[in-house]
Tab-separated table of C-alpha atoms in Angstrom:
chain	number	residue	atom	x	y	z
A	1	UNK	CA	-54.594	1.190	-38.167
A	2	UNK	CA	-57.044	3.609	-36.556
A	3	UNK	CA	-58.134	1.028	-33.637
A	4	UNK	CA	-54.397	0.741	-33.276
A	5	UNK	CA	-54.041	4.671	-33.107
A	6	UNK	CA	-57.124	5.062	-30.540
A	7	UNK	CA	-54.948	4.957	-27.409
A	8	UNK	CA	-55.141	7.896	-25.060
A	9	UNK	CA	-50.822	7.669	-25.390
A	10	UNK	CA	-48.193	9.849	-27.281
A	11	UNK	CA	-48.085	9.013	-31.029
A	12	UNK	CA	-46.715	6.026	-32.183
A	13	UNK	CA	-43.202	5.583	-33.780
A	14	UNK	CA	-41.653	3.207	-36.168
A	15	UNK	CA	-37.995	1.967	-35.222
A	16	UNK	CA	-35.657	1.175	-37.790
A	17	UNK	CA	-32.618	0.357	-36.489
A	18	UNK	CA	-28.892	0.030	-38.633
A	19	UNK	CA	-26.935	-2.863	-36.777
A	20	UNK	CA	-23.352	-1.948	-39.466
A	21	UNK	CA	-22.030	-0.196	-41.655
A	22	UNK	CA	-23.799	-0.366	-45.420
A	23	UNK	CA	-26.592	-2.178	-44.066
A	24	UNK	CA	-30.547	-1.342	-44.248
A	25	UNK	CA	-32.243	-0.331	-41.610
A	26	UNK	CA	-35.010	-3.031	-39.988
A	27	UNK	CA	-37.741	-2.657	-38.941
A	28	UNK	CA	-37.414	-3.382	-34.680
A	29	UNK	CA	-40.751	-2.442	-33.331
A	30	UNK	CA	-42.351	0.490	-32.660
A	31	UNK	CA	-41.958	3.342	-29.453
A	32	UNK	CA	-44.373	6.237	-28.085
A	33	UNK	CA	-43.156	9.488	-27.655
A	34	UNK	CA	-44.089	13.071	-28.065
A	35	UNK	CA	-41.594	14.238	-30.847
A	36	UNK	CA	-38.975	12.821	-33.041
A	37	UNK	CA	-36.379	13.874	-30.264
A	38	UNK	CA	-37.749	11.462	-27.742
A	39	UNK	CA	-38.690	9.168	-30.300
A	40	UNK	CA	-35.326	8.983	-31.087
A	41	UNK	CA	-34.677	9.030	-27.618
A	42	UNK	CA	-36.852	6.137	-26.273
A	43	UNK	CA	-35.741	4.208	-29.717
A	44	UNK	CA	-32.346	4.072	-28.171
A	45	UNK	CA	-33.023	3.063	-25.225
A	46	UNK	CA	-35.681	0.221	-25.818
A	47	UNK	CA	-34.090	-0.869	-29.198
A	48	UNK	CA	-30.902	-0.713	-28.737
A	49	UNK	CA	-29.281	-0.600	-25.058
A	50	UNK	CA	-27.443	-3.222	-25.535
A	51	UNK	CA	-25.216	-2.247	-28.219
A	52	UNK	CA	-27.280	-3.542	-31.276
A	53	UNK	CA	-27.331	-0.181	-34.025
A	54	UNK	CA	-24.971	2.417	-35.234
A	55	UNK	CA	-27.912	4.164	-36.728
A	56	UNK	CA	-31.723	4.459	-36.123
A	57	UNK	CA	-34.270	5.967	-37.843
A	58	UNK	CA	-37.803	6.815	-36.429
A	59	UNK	CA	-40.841	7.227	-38.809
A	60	UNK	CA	-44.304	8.625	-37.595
A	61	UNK	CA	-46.571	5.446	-38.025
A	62	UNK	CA	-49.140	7.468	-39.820
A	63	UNK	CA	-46.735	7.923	-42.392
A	64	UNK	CA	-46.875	4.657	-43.021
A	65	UNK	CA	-48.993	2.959	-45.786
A	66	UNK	CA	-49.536	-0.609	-45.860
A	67	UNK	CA	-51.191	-3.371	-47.398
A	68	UNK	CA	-54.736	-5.172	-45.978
A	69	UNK	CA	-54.197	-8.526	-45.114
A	70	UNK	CA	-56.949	-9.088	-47.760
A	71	UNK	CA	-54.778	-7.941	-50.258
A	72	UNK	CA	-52.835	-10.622	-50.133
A	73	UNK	CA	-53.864	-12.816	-53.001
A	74	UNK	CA	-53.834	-10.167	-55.343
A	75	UNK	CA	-50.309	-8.477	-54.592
A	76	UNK	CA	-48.874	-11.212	-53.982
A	77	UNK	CA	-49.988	-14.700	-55.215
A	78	UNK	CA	-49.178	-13.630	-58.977
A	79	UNK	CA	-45.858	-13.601	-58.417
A	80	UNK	CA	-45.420	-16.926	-57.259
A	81	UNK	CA	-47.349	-19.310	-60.126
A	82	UNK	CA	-45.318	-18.543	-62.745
A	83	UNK	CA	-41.739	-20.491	-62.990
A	84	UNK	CA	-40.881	-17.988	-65.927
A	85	UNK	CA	-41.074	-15.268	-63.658
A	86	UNK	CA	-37.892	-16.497	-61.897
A	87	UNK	CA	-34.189	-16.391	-63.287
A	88	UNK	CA	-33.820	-19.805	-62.468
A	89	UNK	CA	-36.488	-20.709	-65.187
A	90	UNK	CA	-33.781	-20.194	-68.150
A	91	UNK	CA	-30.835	-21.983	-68.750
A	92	UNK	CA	-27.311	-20.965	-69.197
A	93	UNK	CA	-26.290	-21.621	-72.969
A	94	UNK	CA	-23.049	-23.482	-73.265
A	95	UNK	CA	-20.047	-22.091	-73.680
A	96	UNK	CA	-21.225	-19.055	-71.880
A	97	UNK	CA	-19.021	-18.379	-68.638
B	1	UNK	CA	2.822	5.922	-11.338
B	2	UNK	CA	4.345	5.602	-7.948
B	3	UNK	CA	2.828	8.113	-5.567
B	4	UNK	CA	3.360	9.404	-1.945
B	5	UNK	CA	0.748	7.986	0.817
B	6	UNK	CA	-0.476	11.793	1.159
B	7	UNK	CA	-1.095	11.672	-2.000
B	8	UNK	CA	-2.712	7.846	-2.348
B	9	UNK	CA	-4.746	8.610	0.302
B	10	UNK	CA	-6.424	12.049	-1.451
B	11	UNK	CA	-6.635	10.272	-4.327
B	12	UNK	CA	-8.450	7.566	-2.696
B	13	UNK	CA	-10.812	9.875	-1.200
B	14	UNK	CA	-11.304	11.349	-4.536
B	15	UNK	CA	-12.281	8.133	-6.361
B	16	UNK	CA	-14.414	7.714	-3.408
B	17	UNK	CA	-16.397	10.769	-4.290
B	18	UNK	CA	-16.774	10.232	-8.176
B	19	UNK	CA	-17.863	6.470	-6.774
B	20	UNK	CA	-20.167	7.529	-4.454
B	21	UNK	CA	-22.005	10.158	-6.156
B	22	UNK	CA	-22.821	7.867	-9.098
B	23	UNK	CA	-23.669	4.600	-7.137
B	24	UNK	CA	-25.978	6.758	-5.015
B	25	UNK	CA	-27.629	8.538	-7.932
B	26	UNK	CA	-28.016	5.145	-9.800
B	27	UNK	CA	-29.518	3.773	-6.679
B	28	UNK	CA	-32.254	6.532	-6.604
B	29	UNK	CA	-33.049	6.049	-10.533
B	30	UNK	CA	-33.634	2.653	-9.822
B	31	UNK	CA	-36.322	3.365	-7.656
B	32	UNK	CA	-38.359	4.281	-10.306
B	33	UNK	CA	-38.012	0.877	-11.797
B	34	UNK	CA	-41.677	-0.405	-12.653
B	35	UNK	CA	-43.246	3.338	-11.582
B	36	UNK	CA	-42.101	5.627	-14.127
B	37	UNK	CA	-44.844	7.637	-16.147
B	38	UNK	CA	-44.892	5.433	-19.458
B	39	UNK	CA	-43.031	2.796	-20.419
B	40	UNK	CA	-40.273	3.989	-22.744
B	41	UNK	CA	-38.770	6.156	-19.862
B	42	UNK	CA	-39.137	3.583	-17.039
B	43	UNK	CA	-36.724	1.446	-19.483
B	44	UNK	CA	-34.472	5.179	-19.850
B	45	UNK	CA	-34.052	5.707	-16.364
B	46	UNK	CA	-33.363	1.486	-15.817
B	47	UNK	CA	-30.666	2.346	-18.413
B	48	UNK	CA	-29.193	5.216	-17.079
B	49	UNK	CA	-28.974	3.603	-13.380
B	50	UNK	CA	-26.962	0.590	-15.076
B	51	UNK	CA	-24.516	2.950	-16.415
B	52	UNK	CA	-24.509	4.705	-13.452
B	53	UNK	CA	-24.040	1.356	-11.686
B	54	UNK	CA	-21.034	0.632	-13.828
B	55	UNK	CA	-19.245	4.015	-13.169
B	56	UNK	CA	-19.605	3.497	-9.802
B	57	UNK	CA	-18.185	0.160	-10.167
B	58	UNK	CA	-14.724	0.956	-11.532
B	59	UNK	CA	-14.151	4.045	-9.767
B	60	UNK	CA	-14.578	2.006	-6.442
B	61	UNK	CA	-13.276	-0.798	-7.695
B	62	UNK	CA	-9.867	1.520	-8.521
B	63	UNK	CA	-10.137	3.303	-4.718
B	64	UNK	CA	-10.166	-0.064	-3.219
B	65	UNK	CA	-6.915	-1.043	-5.262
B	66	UNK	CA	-5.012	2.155	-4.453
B	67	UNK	CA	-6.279	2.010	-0.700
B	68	UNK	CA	-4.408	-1.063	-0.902
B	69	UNK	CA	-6.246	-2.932	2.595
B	70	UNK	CA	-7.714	-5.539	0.787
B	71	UNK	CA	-11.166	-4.194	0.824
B	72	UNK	CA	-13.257	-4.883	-2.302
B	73	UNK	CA	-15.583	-2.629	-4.385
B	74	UNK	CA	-18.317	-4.210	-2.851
B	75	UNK	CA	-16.880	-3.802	0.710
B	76	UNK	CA	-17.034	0.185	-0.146
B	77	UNK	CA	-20.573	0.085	-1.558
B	78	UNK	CA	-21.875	-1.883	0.813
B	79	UNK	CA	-19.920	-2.203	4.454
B	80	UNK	CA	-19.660	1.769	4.818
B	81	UNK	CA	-22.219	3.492	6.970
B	82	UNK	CA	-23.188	7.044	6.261
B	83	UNK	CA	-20.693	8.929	7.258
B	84	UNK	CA	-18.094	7.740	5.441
B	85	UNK	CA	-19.902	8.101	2.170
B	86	UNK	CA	-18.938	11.072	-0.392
B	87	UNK	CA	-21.473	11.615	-2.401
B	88	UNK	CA	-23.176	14.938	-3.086
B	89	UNK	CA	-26.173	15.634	-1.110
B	90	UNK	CA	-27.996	16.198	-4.785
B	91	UNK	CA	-27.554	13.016	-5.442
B	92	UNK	CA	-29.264	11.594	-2.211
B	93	UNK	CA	-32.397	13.800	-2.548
B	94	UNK	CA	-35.404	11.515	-2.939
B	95	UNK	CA	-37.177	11.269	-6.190
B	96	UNK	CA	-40.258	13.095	-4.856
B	97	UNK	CA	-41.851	13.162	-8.619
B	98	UNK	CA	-40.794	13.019	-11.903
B	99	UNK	CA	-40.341	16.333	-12.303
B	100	UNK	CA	-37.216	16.417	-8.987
B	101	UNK	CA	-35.985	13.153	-10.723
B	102	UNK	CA	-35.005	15.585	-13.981
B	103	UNK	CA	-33.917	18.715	-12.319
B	104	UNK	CA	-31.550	16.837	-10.050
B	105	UNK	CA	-30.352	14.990	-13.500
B	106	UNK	CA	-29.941	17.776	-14.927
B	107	UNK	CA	-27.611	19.224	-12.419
B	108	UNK	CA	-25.793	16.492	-11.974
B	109	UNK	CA	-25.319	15.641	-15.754
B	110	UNK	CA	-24.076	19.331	-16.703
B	111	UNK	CA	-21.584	18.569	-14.059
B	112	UNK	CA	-20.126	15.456	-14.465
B	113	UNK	CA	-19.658	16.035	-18.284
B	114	UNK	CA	-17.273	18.728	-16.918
B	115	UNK	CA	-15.343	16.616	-14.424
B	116	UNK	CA	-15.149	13.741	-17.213
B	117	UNK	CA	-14.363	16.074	-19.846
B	118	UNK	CA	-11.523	17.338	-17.668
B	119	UNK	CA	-10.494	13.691	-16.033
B	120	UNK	CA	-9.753	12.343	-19.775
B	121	UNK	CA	-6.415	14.120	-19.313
B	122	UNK	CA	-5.699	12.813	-16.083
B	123	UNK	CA	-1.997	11.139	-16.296
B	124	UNK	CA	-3.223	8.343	-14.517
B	125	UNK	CA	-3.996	6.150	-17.087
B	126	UNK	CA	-6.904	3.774	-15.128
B	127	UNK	CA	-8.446	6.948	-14.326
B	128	UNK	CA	-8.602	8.620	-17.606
B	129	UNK	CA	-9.590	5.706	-19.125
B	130	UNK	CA	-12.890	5.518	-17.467
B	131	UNK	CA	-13.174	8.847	-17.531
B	132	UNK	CA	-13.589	8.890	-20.954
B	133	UNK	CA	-15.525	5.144	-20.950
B	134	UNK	CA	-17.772	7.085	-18.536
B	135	UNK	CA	-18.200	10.350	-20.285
B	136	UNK	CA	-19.372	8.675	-23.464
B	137	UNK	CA	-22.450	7.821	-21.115
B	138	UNK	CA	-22.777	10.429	-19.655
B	139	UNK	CA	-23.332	12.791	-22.615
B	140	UNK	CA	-26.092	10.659	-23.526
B	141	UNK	CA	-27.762	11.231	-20.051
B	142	UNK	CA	-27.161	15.150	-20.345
B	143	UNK	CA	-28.968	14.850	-23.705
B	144	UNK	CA	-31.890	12.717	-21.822
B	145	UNK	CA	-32.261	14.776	-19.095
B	146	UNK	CA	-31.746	18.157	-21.180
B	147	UNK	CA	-34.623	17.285	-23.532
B	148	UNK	CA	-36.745	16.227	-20.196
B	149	UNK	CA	-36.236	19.805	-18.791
B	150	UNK	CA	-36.791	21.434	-21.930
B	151	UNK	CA	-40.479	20.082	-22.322
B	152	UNK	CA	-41.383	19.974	-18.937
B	153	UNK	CA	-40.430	23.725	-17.999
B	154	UNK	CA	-42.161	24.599	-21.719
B	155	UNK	CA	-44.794	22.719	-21.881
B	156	UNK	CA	-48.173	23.506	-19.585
B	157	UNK	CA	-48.712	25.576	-16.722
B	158	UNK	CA	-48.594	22.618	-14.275
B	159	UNK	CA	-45.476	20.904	-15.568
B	160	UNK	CA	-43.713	24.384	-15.885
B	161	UNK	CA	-45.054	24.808	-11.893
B	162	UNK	CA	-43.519	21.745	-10.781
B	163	UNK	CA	-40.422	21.845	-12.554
B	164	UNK	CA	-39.745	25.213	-11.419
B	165	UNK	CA	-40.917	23.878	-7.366
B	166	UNK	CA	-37.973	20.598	-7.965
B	167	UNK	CA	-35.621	23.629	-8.925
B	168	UNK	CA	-36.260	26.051	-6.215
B	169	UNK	CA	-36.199	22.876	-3.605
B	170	UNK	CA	-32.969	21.796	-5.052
B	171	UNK	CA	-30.815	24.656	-6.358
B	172	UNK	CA	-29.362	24.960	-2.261
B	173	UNK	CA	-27.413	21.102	-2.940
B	174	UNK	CA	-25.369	23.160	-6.185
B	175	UNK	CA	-23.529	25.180	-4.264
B	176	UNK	CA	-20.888	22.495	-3.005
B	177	UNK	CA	-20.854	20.658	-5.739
B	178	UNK	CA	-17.946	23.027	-6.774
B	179	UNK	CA	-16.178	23.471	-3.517
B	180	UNK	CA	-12.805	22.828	-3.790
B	181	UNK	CA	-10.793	21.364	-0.630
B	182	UNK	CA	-7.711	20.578	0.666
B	183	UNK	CA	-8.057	16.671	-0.771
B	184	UNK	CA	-8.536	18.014	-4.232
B	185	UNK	CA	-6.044	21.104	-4.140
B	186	UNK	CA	-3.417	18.422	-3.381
B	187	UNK	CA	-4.350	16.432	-6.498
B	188	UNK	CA	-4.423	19.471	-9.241
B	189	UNK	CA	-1.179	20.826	-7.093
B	190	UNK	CA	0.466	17.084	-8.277
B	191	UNK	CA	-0.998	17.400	-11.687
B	192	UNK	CA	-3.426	13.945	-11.035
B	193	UNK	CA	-6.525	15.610	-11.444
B	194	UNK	CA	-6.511	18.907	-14.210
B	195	UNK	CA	-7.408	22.308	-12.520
B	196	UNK	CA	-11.086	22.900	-12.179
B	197	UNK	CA	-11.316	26.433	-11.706
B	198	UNK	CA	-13.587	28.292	-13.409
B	199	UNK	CA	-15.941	25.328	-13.280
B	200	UNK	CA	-18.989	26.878	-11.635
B	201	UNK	CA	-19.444	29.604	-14.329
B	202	UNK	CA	-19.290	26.982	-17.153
B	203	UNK	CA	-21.832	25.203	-14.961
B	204	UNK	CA	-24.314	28.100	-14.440
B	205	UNK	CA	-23.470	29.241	-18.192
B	206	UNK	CA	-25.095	25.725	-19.356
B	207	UNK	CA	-28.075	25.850	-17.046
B	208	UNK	CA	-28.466	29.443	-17.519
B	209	UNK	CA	-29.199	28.667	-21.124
B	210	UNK	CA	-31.496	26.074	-20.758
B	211	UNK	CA	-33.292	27.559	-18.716
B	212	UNK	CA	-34.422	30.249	-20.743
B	213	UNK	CA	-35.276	28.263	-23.259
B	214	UNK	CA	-37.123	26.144	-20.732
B	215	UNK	CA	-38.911	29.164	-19.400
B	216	UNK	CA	-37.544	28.352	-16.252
B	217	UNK	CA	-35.754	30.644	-13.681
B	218	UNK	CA	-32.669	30.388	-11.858
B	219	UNK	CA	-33.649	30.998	-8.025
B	220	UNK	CA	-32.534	33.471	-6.177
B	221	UNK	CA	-29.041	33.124	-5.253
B	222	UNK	CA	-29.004	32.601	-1.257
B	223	UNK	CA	-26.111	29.986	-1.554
B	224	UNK	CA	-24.641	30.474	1.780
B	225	UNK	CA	-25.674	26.973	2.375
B	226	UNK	CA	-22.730	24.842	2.290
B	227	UNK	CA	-23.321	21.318	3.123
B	228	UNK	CA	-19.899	19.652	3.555
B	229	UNK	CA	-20.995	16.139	1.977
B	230	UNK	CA	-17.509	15.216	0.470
B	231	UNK	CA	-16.231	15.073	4.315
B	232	UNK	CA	-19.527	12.480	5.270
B	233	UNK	CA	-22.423	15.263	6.043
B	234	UNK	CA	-25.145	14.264	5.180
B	235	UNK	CA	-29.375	14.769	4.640
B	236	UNK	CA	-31.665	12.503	6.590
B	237	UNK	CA	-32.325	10.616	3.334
B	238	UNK	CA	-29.167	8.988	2.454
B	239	UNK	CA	-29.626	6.855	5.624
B	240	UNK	CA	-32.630	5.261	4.396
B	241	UNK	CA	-31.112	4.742	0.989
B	242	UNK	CA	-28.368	2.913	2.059
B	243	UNK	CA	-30.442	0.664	4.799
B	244	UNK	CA	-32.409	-0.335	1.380
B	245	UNK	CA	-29.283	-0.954	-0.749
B	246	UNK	CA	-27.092	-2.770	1.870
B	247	UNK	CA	-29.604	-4.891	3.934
B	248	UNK	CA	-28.895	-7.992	1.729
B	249	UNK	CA	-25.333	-7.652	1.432
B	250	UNK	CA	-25.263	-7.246	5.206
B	251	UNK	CA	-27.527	-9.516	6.260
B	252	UNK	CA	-26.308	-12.477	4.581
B	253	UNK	CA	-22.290	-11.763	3.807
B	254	UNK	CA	-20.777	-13.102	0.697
B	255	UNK	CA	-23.962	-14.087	-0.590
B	256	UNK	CA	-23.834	-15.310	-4.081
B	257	UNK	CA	-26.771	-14.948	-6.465
């Protein structure tokens, strides 16, 4: 993060853009700009020229907090050893619809 | 709508002007392509030309159709020579830096949100139709260039200086922007295009109020400089614009790519 933020530009902005109605905003890429005006600003015109949202959002990528990649195994693998963890580990009783 | 040939023809050479002035103006935005300050505008401007682009396209597109001689939108933009072109003078100003590139925006934008605003009840239905296709756009480049001016004329001494130099060197195109001649009197007079009195003041309102809160001033007003650029005077620069734009399409006719 702070070799990322080194750059001599404007501060760096997170795009989320909304491509319809009802549903979540994803994560496009990121913009530089001055304020959340031109963030919002440049977001429209690099994310989505061509017709692609009906809503953005623009997030200060300082505000963001994120996960090392050498977190991995311990956020994640746990999850993914254990069938039990999963729905798909019980069975349906009979006679239940 | 069945109209006279007095008529046809001023609204030809009206279409010709809303045409003109945004082919022109698109033209000069996409010189910047590749050279703009960072790269989030140099994609903004790219955009804005397109749309300008497009305007241009259907409002030339319709004056070729009610001309009626078989010439082609691409016959207007690019088998006209300088004289016969309509544009503002504005428009045609060169880029000179970043800071003319928004001022002249600026101006322009303010205005042609009025002219759209008012062409969306035009009772000529191809004409109020992308009047209000093109006004959508165009409120998005009043906000762009709006929010350009606001920082630059607020933000340090040397981007307040040179903002303030692009407006003192172009405030003298404004004035004719709002002239009203005999071509257009015709029009309101036959109810095609809405009056447009009064337009000016809403004009200067607008930038009048940016302005202060761009810590910017309006220049002195020595406006007896009226260019005549609707009836084909022009500045030396729109010359060298067009021999850019129409070399190809001159040098090798019909060509196809």
């Amino acid at each position: 993060m702070s070799e990322k933020n080194k750059d001599s530009q404007w501060p760096l902005w997170e795009v989320f853009v909304q491509s319809e109605q009802g549903g979540p905003h994803i994560h496009a890429g990121s913009v530089h700009a001055p304020d959340p005006e031109m963030a919002l600003q440049n977001a429209r015109d690099v994310y989505s020229r061509r017709n692609e949202a009906i809503s953005l959002w623009v997030v200060p990528s300082v505000s963001i907090t994120a996960t090392m990649p050498s977190d991995q195994g311990p956020f994640f693998d746990p999850a993914s050893d254990k069938i039990y963890r999963h729905p798909q580990f019980y069975h349906v009783p009979k006679g239940l619809k | 709508m069945k109209l006279d040939n007095n008529v046809k023809n001023a609204l030809f050479e009206f279409l010709l002007r809303m045409g003109d002035d945004r082919l022109i103006l698109g033209h000069r935005l996409s010189e910047w392509c590749g050279h703009a300050p960072v790269i989030e505008e140099d994609i903004a401007l790219g955009n804005i030309a397109l749309d300008l682009i497009g305007q241009a396209s259907a409002f030339l597109n319709f004056a070729a159709g009610v001309e009626g001689k078989g010439r082609t939108e691409d016959d207007l933009a690019y088998f006209r020579n300088e004289t016969e072109f309509k544009n503002l003078q504005l428009v045609e100003q060169p880029n000179v830096d970043f800071a003319h590139t928004i001022v002249r925006q600026y101006f322009f934008d303010v205005y042609s949100n009025l002219v759209l605003t008012n062409l969306t009840s035009c009772p000529v239905n191809e004409l109020a139709g992308m009047a209000s296709k093109s006004l959508k756009e165009s409120k998005y480049h009043l906000r762009h260039s709006k929010q350009w001016l606001l920082r630059l004329g607020d933000g340090t001494d040397l981007s307040n200086e040179k903002t303030q130099n692009a407006v003192n060197n172009l405030w003298r195109f404004t004035k004719e922007i709002f002239d009203i001649d005999e071509t257009e009197k015709l029009l309101i007079e036959k109810g095609i295009v809405p009056e447009m009195s009064g337009f000016r003041e809403k004009w200067l309102d607008s930038i009048n109020k940016t302005f202060m809160e761009a810590k910017l001033k309006l220049p002195e007003d020595n406006l007896d400089f009226s260019a005549g650029s609707r009836n084909g005077f022009h500045t030396e620069h729109l010359g060298h614009l067009l021999a850019e734009m129409q070399i190809l399409a001159r040098s090798y006719p019909g060509a196809k790519w």
